[in-house]
PDB file of C-alpha atoms in Angstrom:
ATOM      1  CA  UNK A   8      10.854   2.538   0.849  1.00 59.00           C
ATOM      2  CA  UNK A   9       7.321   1.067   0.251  1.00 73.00           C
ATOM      3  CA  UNK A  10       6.864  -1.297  -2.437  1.00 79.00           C
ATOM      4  CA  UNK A  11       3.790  -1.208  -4.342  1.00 89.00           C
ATOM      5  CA  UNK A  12       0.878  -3.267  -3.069  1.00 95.00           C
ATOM      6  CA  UNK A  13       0.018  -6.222  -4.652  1.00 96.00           C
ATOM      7  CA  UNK A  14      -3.658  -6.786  -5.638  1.00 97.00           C
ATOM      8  CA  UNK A  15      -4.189  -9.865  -3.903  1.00 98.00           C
ATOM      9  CA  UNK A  16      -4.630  -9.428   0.093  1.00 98.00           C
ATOM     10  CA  UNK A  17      -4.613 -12.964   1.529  1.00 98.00           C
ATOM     11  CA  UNK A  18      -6.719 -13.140   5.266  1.00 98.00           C
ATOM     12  CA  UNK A  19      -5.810 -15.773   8.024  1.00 98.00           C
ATOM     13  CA  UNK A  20      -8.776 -16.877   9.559  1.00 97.00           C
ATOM     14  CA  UNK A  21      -9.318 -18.256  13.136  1.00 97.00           C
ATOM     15  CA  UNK A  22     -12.078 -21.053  11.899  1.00 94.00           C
ATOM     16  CA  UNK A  23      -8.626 -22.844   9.963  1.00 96.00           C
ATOM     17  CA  UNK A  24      -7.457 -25.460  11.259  1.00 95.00           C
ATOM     18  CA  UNK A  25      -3.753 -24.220  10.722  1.00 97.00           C
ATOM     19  CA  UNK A  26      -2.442 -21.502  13.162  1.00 98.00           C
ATOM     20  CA  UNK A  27      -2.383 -18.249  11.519  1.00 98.00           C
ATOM     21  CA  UNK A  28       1.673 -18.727  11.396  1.00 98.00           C
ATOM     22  CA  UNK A  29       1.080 -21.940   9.510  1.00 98.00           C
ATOM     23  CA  UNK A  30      -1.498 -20.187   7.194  1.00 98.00           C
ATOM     24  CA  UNK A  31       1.022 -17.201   6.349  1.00 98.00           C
ATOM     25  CA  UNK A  32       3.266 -20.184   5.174  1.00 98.00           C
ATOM     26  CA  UNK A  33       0.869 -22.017   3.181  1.00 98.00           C
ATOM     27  CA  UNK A  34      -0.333 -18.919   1.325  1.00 98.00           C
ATOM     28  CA  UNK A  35       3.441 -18.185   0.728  1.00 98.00           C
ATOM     29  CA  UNK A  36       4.194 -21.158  -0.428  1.00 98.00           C
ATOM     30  CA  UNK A  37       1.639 -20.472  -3.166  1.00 98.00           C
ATOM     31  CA  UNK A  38       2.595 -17.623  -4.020  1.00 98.00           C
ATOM     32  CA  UNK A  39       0.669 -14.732  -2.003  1.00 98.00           C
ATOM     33  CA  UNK A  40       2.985 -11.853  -1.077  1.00 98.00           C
ATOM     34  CA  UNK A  41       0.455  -9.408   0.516  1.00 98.00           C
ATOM     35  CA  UNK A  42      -0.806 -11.411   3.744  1.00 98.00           C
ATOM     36  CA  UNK A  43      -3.274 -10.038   7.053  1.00 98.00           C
ATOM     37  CA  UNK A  44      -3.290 -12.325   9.981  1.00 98.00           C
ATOM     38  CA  UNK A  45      -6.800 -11.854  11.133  1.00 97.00           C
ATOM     39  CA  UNK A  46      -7.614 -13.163  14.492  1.00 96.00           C
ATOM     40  CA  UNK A  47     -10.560 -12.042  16.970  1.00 94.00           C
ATOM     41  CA  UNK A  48      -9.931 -14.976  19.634  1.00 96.00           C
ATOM     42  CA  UNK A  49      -6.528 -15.133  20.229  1.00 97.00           C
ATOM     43  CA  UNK A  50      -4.766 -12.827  23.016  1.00 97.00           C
ATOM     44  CA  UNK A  51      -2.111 -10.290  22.975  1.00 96.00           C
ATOM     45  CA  UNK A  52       0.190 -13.310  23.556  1.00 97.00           C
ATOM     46  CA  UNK A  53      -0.683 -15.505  21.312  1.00 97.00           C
ATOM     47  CA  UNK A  54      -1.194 -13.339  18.329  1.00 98.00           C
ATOM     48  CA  UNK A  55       2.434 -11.943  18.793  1.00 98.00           C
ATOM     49  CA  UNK A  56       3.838 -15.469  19.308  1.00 98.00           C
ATOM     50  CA  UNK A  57       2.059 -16.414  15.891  1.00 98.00           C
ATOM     51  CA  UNK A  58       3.224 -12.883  14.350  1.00 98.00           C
ATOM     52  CA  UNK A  59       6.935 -13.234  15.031  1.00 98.00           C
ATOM     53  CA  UNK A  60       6.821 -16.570  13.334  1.00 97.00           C
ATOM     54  CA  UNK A  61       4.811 -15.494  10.236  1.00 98.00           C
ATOM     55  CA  UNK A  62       7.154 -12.582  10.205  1.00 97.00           C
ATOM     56  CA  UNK A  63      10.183 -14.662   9.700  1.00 96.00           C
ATOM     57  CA  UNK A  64       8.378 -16.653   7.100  1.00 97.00           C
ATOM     58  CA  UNK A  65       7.994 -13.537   5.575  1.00 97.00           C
ATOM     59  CA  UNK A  66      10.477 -11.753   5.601  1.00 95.00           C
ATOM     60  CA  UNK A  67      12.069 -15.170   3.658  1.00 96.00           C
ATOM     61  CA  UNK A  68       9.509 -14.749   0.972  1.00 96.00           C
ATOM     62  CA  UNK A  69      10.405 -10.863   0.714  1.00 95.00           C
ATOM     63  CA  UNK A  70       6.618 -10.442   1.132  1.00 97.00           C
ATOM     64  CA  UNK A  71       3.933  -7.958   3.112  1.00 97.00           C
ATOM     65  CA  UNK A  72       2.804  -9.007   6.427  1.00 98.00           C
ATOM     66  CA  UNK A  73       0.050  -7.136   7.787  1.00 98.00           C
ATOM     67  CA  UNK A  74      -1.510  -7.513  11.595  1.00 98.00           C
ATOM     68  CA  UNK A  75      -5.051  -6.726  12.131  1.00 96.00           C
ATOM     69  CA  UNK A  76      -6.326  -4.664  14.496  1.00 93.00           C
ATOM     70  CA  UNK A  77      -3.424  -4.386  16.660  1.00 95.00           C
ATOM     71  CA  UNK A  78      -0.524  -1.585  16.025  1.00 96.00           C
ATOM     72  CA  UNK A  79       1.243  -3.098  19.311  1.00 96.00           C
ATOM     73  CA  UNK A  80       1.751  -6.611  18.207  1.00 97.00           C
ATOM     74  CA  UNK A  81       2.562  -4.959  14.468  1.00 97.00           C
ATOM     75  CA  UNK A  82       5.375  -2.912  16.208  1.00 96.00           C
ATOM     76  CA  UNK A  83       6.963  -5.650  17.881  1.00 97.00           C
ATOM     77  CA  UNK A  84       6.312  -8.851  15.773  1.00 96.00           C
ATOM     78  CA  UNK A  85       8.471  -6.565  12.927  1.00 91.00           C
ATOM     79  CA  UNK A  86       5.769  -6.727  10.599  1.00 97.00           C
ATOM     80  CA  UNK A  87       5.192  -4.793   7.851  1.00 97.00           C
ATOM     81  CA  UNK A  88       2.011  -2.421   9.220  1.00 97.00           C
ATOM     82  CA  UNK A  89      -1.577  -3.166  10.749  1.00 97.00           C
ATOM     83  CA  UNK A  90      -4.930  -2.652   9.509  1.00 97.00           C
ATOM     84  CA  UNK A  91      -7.771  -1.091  11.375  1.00 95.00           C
ATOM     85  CA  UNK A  92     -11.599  -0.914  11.540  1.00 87.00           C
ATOM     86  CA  UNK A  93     -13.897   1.694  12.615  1.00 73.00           C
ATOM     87  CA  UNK A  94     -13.406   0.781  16.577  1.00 72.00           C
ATOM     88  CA  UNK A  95     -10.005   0.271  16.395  1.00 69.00           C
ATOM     89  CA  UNK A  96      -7.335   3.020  17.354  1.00 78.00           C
ATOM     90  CA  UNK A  97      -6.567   5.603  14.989  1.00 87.00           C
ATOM     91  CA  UNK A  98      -4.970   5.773  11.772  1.00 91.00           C
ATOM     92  CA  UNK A  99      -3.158   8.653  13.103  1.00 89.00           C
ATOM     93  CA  UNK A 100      -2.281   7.105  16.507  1.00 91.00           C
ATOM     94  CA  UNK A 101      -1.449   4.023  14.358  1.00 93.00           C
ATOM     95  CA  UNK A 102       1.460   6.684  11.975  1.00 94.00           C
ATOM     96  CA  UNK A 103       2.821   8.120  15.457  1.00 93.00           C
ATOM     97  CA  UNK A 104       3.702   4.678  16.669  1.00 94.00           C
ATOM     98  CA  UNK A 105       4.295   2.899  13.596  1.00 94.00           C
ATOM     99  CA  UNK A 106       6.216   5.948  11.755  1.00 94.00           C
ATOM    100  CA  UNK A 107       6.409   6.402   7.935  1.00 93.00           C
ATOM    101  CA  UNK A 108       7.999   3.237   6.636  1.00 94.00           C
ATOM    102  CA  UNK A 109       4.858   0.524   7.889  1.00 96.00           C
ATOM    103  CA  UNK A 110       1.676   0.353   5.408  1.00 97.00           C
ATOM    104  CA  UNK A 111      -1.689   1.604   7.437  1.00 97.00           C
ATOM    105  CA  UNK A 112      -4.926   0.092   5.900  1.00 97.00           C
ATOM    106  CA  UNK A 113      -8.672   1.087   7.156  1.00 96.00           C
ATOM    107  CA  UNK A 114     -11.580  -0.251   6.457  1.00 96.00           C
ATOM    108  CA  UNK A 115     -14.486   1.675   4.683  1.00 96.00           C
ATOM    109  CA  UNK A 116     -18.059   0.278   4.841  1.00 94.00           C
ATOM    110  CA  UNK A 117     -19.936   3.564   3.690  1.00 95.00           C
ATOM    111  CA  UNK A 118     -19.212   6.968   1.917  1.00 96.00           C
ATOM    112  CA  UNK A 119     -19.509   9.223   4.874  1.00 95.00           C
ATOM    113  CA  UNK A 120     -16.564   6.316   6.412  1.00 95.00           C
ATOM    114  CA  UNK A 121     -14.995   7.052   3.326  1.00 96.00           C
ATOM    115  CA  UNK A 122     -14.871  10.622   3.528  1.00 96.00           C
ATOM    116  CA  UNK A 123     -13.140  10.408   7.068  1.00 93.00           C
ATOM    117  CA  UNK A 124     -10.877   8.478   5.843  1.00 93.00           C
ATOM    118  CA  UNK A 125      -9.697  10.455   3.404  1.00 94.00           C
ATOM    119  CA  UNK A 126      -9.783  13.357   5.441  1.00 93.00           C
ATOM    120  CA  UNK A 127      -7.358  12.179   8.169  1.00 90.00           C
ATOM    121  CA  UNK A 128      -4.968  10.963   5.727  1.00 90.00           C
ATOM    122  CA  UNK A 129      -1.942   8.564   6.619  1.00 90.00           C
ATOM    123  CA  UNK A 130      -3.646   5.795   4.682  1.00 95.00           C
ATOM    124  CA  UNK A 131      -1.733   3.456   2.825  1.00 97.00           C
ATOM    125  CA  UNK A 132      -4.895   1.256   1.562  1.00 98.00           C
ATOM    126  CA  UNK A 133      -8.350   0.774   2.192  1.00 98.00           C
ATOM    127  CA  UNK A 134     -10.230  -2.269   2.765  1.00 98.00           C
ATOM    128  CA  UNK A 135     -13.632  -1.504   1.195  1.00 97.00           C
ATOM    129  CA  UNK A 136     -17.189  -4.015   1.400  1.00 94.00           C
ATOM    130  CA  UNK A 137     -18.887  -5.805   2.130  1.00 94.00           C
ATOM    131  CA  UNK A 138     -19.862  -6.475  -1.257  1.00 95.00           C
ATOM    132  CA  UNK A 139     -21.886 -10.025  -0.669  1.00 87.00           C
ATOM    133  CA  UNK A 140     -21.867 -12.057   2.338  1.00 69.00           C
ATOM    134  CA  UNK A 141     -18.776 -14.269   3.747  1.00 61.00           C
ATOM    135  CA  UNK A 142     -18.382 -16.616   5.961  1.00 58.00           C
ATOM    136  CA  UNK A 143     -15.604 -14.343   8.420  1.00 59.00           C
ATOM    137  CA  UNK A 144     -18.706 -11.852   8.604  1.00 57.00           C
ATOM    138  CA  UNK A 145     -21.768 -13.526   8.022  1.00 54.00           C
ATOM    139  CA  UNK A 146     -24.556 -11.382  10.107  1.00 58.00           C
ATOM    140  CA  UNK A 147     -23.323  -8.213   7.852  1.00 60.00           C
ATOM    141  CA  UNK A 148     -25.880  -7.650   5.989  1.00 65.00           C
ATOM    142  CA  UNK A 149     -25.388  -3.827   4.615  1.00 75.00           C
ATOM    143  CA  UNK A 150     -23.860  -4.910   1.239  1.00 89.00           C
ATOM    144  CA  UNK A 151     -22.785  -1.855  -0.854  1.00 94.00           C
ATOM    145  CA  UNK A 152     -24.436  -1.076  -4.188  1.00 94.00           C
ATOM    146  CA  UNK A 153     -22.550  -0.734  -6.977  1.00 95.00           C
ATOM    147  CA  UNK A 154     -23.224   2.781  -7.318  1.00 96.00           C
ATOM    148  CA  UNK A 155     -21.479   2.884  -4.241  1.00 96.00           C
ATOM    149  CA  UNK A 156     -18.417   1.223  -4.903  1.00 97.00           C
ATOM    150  CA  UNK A 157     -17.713   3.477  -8.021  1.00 97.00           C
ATOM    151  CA  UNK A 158     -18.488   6.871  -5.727  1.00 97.00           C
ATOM    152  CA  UNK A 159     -15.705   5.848  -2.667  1.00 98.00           C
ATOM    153  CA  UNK A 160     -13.080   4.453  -4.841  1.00 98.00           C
ATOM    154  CA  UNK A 161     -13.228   7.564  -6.968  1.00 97.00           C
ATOM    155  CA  UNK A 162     -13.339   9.731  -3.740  1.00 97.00           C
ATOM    156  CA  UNK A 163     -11.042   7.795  -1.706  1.00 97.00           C
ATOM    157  CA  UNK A 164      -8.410   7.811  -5.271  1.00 96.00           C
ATOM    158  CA  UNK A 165      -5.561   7.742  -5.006  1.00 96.00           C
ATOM    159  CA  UNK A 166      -5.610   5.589  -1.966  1.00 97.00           C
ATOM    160  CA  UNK A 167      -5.580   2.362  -3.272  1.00 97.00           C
ATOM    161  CA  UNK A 168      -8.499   0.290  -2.675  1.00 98.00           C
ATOM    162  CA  UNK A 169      -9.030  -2.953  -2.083  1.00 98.00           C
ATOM    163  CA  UNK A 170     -12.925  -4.735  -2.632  1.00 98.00           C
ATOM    164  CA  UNK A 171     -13.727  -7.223   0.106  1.00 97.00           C
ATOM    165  CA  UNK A 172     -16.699  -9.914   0.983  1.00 94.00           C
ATOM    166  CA  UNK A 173     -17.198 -13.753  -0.085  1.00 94.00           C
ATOM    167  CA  UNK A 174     -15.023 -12.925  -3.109  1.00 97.00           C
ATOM    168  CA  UNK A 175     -14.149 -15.888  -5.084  1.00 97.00           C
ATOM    169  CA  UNK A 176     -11.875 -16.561  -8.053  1.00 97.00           C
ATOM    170  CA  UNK A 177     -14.818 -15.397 -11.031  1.00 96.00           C
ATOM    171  CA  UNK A 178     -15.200 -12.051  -8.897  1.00 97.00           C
ATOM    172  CA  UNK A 179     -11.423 -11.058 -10.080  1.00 97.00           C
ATOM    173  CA  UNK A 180     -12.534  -8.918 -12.770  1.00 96.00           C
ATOM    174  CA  UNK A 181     -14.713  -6.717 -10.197  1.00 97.00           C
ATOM    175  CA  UNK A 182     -10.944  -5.482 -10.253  1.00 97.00           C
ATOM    176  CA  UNK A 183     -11.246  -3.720 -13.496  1.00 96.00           C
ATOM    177  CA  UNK A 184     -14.725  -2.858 -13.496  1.00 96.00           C
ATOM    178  CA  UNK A 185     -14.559  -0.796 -10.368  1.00 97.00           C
ATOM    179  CA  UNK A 186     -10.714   0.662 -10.714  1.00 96.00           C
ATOM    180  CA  UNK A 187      -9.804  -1.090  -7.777  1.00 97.00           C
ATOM    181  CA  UNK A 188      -6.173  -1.614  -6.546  1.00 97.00           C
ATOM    182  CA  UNK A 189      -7.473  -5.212  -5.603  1.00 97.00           C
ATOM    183  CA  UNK A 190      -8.871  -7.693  -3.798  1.00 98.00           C
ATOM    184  CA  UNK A 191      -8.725  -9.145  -0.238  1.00 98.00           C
ATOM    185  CA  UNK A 192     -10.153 -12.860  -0.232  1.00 98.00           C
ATOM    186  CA  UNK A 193     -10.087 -15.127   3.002  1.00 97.00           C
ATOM    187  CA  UNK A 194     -12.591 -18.350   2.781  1.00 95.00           C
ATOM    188  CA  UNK A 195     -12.438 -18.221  -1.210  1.00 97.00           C
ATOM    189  CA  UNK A 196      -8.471 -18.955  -0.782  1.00 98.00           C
ATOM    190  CA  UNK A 197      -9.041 -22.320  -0.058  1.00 97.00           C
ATOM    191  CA  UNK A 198     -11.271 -25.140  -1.463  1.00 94.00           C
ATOM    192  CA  UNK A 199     -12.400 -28.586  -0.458  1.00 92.00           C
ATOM    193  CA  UNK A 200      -9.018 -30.193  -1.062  1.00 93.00           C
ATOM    194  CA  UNK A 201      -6.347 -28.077   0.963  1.00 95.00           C
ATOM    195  CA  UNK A 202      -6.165 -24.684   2.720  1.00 97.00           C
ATOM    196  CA  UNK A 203      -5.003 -22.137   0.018  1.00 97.00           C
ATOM    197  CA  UNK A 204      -5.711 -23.966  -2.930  1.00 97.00           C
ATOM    198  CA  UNK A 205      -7.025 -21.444  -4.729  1.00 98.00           C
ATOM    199  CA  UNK A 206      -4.048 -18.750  -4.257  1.00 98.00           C
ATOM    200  CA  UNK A 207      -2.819 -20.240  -6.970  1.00 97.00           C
ATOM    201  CA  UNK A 208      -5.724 -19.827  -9.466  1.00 98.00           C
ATOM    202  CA  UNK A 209      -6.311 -16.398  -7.992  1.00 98.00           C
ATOM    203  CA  UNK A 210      -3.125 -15.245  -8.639  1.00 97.00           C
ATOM    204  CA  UNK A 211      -3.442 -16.414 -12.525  1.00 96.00           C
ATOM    205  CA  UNK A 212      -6.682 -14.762 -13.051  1.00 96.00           C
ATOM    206  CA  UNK A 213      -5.515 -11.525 -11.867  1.00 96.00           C
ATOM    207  CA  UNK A 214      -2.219 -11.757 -13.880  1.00 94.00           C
ATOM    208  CA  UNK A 215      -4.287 -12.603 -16.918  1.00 93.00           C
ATOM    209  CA  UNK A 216      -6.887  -9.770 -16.394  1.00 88.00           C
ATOM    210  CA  UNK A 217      -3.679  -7.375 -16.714  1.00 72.00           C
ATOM    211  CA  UNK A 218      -3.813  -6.136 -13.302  1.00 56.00           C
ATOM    212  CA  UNK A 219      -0.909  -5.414 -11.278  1.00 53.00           C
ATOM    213  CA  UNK A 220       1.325  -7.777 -11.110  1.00 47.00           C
ATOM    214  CA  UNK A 221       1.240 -10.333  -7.947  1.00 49.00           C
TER     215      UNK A 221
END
């Protein structure tokens, strides 16, 4: 049976200088239970080899691994579902092969993306944003308003919804003022001193904002 989510969604990122095996065990280490491993350079290969380690650190932790993008590597590396954007495969291709015990996220940039999304179903959680700038997408530019955010997460309700987009520790309480499930933070996980030394701080702001607990 599916646990509840956590609202804290901890992204790997390819420009670490860990492998996205050793960053799933950092940000476990420090307390993150919900993790994506994010990669757009490495291959088939090489993000399975990396997923079947971070899904025995996982596993250990009795925490969420998700893969992006690829249902095949999610399938086989046992993790615990994949997430998909727009020119990805299908959410519902994504339920056939995964069945109904693996979490299926999507990512929503707009409320006609929104709509879909809803439509189709077989959505565990959505990845919504950007909301400002990051540094894993920094050409987006088509921020969402506001206005915006409100209208999808009450349409896309009760999918639970997680804000994402240079999100840093102040920006927890966007949590509460939009009635979002959470948040999904990558570069704002770590600081000048270590990788993932802000999980920590991120996870106490959250906690003390009465939010779901982490």
């Amino acid at each position: 049976m599916k646990k509840s989510l956590p609202p804290l969604l901890c992204l790997t990122s390819d420009s670490s200088d860990y492998s996205h095996s050793d960053q799933v065990g950092i940000l476990l280490d420090a307390g993150a239970t919900f993790i994506q491993i994010r990669s757009k350079k490495l291959s088939f290969d090489e993000l399975l080899n990396q997923a079947n380690h971070a899904s025995i650190l996982g596993v250990k932790k009795n925490a969420d691994l998700i893969i992006n993008d690829h249902i095949e590597v999610a399938k086989l590396s046992n993790a615990s579902g994949v997430h998909l954007g727009g020119n990805d495969e299908s959410v519902y291709d994504a339920r056939v092969r995964l069945g109904e015990g693996m979490y299926i996220g999507a990512t929503v940039h707009s409320i006609s993306e929104a709509k879909v999304v809803k439509e189709i179903g077989n959505c565990d959680y959505v990845g919504l944003g950007p909301f400002r700038s990051s540094q894993t997408k920094p050409g987006f530019r088509d921020f969402l308003s506001e206005d915006q955010i409100f209208h999808i997460v009450d349409l896309l309700s009760p999918i639970p919804t997680f804000l994402i987009g240079g999100l840093q520790i102040a920006d927890c309480n966007l949590i509460t003022k939009f009635n979002l499930h959470g948040i999904a933070v990558c570069s704002g996980l770590s600081n000048k001193a270590r990788y993932g030394g802000n999980v920590k701080s991120f996870i106490k702001e959250i906690n003390d904002l009465n939010c779901i607990s982490v």
